[in-house]
PDB file of C-alpha atoms in Angstrom:
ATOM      1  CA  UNK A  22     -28.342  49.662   1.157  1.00 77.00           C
ATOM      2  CA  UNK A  23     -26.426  48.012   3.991  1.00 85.00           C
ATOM      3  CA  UNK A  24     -22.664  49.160   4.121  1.00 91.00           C
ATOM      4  CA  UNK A  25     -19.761  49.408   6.825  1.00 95.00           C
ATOM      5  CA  UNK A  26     -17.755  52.332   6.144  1.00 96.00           C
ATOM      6  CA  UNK A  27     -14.460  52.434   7.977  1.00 97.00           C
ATOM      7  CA  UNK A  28     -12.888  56.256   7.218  1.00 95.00           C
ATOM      8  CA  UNK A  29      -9.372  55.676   8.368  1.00 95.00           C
ATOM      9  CA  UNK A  30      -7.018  53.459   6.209  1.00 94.00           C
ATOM     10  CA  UNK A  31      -4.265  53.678   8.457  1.00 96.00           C
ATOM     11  CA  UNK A  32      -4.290  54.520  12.509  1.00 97.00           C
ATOM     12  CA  UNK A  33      -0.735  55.195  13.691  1.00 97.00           C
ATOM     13  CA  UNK A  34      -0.334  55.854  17.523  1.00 97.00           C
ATOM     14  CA  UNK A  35       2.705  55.851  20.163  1.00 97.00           C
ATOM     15  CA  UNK A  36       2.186  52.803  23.149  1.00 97.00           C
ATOM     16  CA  UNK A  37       0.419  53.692  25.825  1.00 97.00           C
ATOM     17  CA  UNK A  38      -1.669  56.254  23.790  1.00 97.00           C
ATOM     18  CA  UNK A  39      -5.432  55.990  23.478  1.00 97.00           C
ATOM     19  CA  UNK A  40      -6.853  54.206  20.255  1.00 97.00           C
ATOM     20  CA  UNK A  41     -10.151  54.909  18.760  1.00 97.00           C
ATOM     21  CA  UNK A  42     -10.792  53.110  15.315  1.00 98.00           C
ATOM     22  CA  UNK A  43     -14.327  54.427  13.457  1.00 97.00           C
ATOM     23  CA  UNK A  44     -17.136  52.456  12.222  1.00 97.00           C
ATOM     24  CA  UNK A  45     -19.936  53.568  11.075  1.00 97.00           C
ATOM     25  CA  UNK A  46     -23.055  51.256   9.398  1.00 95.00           C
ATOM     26  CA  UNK A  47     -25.710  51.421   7.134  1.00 93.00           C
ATOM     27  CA  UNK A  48     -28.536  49.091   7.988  1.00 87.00           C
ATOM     28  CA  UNK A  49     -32.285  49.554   7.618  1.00 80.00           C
ATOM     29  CA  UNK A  50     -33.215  47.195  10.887  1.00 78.00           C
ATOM     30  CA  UNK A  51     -31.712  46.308  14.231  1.00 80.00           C
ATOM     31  CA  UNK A  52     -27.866  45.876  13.340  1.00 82.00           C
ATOM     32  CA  UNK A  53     -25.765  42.934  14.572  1.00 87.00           C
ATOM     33  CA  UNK A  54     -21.995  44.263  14.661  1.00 91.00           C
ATOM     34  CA  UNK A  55     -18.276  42.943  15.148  1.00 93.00           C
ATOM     35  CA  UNK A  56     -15.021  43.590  15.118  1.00 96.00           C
ATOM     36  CA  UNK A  57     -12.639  40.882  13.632  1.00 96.00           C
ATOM     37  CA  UNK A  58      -8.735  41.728  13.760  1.00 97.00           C
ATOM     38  CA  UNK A  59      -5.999  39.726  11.501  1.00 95.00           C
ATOM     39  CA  UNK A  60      -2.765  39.755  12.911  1.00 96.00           C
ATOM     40  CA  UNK A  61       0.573  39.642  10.854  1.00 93.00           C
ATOM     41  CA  UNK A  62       0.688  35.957   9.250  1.00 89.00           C
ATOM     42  CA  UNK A  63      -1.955  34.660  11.423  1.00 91.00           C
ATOM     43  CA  UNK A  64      -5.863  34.356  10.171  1.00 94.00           C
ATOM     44  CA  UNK A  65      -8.896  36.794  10.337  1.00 95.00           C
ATOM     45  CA  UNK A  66     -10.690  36.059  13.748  1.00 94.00           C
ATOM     46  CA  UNK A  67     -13.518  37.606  16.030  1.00 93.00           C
ATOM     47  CA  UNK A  68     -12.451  40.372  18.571  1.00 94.00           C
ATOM     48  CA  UNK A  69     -16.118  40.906  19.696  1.00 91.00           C
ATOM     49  CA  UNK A  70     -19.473  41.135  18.989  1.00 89.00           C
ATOM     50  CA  UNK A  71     -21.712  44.441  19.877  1.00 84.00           C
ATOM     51  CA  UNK A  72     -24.343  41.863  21.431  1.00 77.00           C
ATOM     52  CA  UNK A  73     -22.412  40.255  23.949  1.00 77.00           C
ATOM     53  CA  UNK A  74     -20.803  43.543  25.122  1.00 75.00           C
ATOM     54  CA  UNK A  75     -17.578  42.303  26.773  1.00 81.00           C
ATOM     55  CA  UNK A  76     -14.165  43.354  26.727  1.00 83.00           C
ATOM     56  CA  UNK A  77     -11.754  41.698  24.548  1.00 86.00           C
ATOM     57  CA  UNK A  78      -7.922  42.337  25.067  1.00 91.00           C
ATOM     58  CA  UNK A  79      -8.646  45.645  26.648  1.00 92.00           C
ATOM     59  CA  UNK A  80     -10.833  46.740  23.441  1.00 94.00           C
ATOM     60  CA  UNK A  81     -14.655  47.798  23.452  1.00 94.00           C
ATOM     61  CA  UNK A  82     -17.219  48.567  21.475  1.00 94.00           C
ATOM     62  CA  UNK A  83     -20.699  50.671  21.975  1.00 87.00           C
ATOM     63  CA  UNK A  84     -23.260  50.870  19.422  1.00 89.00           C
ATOM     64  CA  UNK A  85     -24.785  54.034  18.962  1.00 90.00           C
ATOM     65  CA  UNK A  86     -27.729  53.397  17.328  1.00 88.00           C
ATOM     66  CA  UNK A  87     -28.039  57.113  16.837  1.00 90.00           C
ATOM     67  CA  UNK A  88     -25.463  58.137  14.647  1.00 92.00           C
ATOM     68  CA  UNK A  89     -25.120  54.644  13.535  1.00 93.00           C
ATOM     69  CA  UNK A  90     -21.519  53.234  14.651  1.00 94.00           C
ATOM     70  CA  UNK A  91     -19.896  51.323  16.321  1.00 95.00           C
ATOM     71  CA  UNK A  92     -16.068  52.532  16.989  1.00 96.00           C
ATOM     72  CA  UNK A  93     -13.409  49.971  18.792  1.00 96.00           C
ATOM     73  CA  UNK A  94     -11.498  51.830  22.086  1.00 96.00           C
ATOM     74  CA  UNK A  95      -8.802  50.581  23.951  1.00 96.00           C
ATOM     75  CA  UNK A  96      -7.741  53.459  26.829  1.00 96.00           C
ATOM     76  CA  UNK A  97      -3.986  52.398  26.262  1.00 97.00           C
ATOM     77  CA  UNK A  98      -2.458  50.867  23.025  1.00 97.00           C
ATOM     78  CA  UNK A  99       0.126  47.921  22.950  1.00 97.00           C
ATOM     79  CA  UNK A 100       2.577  47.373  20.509  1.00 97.00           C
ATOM     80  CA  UNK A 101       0.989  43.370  20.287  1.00 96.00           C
ATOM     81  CA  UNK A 102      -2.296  45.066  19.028  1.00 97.00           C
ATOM     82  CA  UNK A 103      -0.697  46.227  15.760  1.00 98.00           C
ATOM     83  CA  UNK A 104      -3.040  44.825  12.909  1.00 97.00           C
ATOM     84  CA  UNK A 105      -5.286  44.668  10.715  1.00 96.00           C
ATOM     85  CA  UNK A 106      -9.172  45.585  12.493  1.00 97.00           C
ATOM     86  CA  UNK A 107     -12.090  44.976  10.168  1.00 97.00           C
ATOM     87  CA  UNK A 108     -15.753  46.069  11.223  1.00 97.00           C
ATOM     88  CA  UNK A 109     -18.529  43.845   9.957  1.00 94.00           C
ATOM     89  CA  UNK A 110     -22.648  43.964   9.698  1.00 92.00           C
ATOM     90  CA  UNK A 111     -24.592  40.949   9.848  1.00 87.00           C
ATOM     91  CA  UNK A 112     -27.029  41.494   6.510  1.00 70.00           C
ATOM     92  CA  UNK A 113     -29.136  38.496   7.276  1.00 67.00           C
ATOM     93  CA  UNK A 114     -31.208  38.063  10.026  1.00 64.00           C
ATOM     94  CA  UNK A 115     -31.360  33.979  10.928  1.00 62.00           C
ATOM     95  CA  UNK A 116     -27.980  33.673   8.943  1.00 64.00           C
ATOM     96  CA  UNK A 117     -25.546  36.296  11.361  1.00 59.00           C
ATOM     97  CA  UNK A 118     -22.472  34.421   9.547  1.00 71.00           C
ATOM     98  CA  UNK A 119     -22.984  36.327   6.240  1.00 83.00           C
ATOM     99  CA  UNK A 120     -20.880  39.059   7.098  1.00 90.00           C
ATOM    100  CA  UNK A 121     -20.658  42.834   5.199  1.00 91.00           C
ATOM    101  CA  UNK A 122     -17.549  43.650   6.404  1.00 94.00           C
ATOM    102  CA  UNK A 123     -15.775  47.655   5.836  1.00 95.00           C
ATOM    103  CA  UNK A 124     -12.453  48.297   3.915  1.00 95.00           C
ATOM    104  CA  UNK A 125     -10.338  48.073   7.254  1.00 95.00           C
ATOM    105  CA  UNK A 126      -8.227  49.750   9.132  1.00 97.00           C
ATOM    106  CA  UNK A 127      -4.284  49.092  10.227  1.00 96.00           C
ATOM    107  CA  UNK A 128      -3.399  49.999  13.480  1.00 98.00           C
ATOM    108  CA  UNK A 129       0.114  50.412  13.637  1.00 98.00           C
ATOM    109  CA  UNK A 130       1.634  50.977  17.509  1.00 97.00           C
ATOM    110  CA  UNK A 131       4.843  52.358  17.820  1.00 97.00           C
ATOM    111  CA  UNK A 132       6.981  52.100  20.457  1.00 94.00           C
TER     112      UNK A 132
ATOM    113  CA  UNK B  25      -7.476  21.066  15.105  1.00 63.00           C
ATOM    114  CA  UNK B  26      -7.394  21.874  11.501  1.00 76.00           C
ATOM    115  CA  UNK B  27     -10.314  24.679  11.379  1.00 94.00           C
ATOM    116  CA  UNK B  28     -10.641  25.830   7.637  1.00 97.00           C
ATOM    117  CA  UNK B  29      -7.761  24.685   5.549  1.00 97.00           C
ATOM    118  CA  UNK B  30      -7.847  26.112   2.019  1.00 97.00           C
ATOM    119  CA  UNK B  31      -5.530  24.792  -0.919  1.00 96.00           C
ATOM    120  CA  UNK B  32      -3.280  26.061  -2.567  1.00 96.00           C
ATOM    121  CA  UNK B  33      -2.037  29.097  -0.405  1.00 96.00           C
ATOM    122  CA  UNK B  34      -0.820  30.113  -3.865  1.00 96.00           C
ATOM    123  CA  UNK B  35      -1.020  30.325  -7.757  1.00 96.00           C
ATOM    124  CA  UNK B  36      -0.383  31.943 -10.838  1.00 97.00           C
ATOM    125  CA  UNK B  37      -2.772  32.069 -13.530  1.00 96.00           C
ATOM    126  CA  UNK B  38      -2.937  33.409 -17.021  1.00 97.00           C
ATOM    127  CA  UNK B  39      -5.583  35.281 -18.837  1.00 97.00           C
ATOM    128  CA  UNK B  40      -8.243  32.676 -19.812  1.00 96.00           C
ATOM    129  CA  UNK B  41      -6.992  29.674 -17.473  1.00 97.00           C
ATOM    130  CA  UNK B  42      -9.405  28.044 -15.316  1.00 96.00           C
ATOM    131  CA  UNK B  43      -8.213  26.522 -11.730  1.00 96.00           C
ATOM    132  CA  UNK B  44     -10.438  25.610  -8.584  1.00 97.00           C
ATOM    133  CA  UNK B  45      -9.910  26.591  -5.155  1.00 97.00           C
ATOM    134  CA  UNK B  46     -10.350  23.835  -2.199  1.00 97.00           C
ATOM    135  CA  UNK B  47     -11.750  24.775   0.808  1.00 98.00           C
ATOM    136  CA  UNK B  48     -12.434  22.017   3.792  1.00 97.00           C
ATOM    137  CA  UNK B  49     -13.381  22.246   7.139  1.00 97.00           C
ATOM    138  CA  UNK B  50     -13.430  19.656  10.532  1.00 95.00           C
ATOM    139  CA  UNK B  51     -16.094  21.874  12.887  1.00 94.00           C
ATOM    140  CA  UNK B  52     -19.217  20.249  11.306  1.00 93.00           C
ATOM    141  CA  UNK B  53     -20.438  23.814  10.154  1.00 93.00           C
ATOM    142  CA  UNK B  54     -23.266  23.960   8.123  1.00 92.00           C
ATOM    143  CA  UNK B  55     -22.684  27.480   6.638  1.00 93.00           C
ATOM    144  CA  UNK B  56     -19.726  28.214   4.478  1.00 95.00           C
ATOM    145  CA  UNK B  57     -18.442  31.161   2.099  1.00 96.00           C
ATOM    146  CA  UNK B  58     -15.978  32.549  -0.113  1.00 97.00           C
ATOM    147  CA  UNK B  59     -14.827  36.191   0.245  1.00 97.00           C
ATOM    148  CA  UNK B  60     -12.128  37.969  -1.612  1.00 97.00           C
ATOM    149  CA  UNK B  61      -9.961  40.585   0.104  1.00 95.00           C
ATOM    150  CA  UNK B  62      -8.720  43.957  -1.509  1.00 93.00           C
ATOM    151  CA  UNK B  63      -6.771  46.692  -0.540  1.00 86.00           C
ATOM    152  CA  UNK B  64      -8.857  49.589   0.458  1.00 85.00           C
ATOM    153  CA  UNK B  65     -12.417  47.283  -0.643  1.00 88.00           C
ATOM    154  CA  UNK B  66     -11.833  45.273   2.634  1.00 90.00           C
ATOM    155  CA  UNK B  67     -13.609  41.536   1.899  1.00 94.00           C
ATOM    156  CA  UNK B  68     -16.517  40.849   0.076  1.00 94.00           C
ATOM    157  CA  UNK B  69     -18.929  38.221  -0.071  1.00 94.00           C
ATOM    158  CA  UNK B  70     -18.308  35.977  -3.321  1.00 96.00           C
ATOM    159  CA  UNK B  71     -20.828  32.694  -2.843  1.00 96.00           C
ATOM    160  CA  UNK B  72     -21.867  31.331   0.265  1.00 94.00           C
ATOM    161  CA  UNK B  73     -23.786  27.945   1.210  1.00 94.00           C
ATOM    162  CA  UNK B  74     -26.161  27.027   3.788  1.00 91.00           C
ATOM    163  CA  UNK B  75     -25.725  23.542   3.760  1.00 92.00           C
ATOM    164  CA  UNK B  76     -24.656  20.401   1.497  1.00 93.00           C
ATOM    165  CA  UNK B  77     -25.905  20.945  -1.985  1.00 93.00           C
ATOM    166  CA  UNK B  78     -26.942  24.937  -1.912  1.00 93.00           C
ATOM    167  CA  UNK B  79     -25.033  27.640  -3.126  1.00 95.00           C
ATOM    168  CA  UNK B  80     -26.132  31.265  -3.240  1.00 93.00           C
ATOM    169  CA  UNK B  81     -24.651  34.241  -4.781  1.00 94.00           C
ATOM    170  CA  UNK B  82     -22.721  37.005  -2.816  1.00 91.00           C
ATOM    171  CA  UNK B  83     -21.847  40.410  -3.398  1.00 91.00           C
ATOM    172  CA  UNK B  84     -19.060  40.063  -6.280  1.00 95.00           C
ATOM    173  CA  UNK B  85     -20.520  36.451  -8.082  1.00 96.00           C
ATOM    174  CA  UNK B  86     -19.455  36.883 -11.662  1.00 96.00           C
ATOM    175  CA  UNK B  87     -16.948  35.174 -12.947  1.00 96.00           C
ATOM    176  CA  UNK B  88     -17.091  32.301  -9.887  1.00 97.00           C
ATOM    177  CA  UNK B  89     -18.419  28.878  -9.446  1.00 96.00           C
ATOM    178  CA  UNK B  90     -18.914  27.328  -6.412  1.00 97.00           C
ATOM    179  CA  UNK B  91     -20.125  23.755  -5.309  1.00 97.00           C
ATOM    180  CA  UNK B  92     -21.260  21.839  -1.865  1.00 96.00           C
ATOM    181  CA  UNK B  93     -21.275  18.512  -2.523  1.00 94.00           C
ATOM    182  CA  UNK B  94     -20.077  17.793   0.603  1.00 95.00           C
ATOM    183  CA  UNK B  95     -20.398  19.079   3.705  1.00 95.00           C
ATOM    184  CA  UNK B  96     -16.940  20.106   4.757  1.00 97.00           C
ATOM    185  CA  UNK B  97     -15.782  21.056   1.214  1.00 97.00           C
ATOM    186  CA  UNK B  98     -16.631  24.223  -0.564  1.00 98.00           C
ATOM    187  CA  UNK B  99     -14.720  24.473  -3.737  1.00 98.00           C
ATOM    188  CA  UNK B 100     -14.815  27.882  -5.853  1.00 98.00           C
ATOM    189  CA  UNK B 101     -13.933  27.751  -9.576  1.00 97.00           C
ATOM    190  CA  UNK B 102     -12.478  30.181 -11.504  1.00 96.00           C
ATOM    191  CA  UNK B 103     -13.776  29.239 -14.985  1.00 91.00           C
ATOM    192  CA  UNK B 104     -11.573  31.505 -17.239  1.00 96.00           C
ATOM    193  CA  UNK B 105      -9.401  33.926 -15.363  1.00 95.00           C
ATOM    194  CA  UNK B 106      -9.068  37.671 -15.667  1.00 96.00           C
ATOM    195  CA  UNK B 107      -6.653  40.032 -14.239  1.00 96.00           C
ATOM    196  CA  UNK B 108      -9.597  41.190 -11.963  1.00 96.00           C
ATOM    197  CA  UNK B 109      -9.658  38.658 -10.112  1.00 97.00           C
ATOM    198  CA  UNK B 110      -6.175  39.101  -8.828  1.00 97.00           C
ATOM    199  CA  UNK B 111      -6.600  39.147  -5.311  1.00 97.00           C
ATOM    200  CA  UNK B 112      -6.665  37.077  -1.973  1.00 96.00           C
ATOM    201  CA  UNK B 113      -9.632  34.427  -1.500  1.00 97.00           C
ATOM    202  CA  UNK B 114     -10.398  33.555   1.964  1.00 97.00           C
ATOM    203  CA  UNK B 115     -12.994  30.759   2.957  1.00 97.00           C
ATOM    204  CA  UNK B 116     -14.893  30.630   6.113  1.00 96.00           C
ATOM    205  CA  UNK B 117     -17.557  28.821   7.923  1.00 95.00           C
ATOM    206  CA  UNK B 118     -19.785  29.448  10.733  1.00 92.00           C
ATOM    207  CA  UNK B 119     -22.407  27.143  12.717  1.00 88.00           C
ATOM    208  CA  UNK B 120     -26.014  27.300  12.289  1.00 80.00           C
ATOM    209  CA  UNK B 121     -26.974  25.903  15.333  1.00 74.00           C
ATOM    210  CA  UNK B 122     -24.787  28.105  17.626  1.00 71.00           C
ATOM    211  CA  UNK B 123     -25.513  31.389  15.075  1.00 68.00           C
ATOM    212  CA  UNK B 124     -23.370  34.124  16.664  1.00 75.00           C
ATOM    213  CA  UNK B 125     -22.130  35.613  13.661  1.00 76.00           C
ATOM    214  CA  UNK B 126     -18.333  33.695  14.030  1.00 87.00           C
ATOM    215  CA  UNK B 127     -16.885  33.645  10.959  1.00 92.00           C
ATOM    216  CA  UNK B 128     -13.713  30.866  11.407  1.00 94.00           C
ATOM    217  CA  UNK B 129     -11.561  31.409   8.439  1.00 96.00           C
ATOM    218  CA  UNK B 130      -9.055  29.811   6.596  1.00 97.00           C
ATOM    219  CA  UNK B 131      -5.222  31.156   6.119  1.00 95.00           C
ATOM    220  CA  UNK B 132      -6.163  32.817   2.790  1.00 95.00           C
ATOM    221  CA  UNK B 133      -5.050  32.058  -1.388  1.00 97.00           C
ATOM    222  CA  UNK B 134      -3.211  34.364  -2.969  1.00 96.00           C
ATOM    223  CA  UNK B 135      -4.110  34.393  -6.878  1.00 97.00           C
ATOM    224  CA  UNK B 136      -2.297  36.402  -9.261  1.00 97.00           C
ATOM    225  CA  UNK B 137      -3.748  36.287 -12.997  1.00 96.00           C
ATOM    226  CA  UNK B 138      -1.838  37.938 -15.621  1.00 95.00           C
TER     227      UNK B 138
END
């Protein structure tokens, strides 16, 4: 069965520390992967995408196709990254939009 | 630039209502969907639709109705409401042609049933 299993419901860290949220998939095929992040009162929106393997407001993402995750790193937290960080699976090859996403994560930086 | 505008933001059903969410989008996306978010269940795939006039069921489909008659619009109905469904529905669509797995999404509708 395809699943997104993110183990940590809440991620609490001091600025400036370093931020590792966990992902880890369930996919019987070559995964597509992404992170979207929903900030407070704004909508859900794309961080990145495993494919195109760029750097989004300091944050990156390897997929380890060996133990099957794909965790989101940023070396040094900011309090504006505070949010909401959902992992998601593409489950449809030809159709990426339809999206199995995990339960989520809250990243909450304090100062 | 609306995006995905969904309507209403809120509501307040009781047991055995029935009400209809709008969902309407200006980026001439062919692919739309319906997800509902809850806490620690993160959001799941309700109905989606691949283009005007074709629904399909998602993850979570029972107790929903959907329909594409046009291409910006994706309505979902909720034909007689339960307390289960209490929850926050969020519509999105994404492009066929361009097919990188972007969801856009709208602001999200808040339903309380009770």
């Amino acid at each position: 069965a395809q699943r997104v299993t993110q183990p940590e419901k809440l991620l609490s860290v001091f600025k400036g520390a370093p931020v590792e949220l966990k992902c880890n998939y369930s996919y019987s095929g070559s995964p597509e992967l992404f992170w979207y992040v929903q900030y407070s009162r704004q909508r859900l929106q794309l961080l990145l995408r495993h494919i195109s393997r760029e750097s989004i407001k300091g944050f990156t993402a390897d997929l380890n196709k060996g133990e099957t995750s794909f965790h989101l790193k940023k070396p040094f937290a900011q309090e504006e990254d505070s949010a909401m960080y959902y992992c998601a699976l593409s489950g449809a090859p030809g159709n990426t939009g339809k999206l199995i996403f995990g339960q989520g994560t809250t990243l909450q930086v304090k100062p | 630039n609306a995006g995905v505008t969904q309507t209403p933001k809120f509501r307040v059903l009781k047991t055995g209502q029935s009400m209809t969410l709008l969902c309407a989008q200006d980026m001439n996306h062919e692919y739309m969907y319906w997800y509902r978010q809850d806490p620690g269940m993160g959001l799941r795939l309700i109905h989606y639709s691949v283009g005007e006039g074709t629904t399909a069921k998602g993850e979570v489909p029972d107790g929903y109705n959907v329909s594409r008659l046009k291409k910006q619009n994706f309505l979902l109905g909720l034909e007689s409401a339960a307390p289960s469904q209490t929850s926050v529905y969020f519509c999105a669509s994404s492009s066929r042609v361009q097919n990188t797995g972007e969801l856009f999404f709208g602001e999200g509708s808040r339903l309380t049933v009770l």
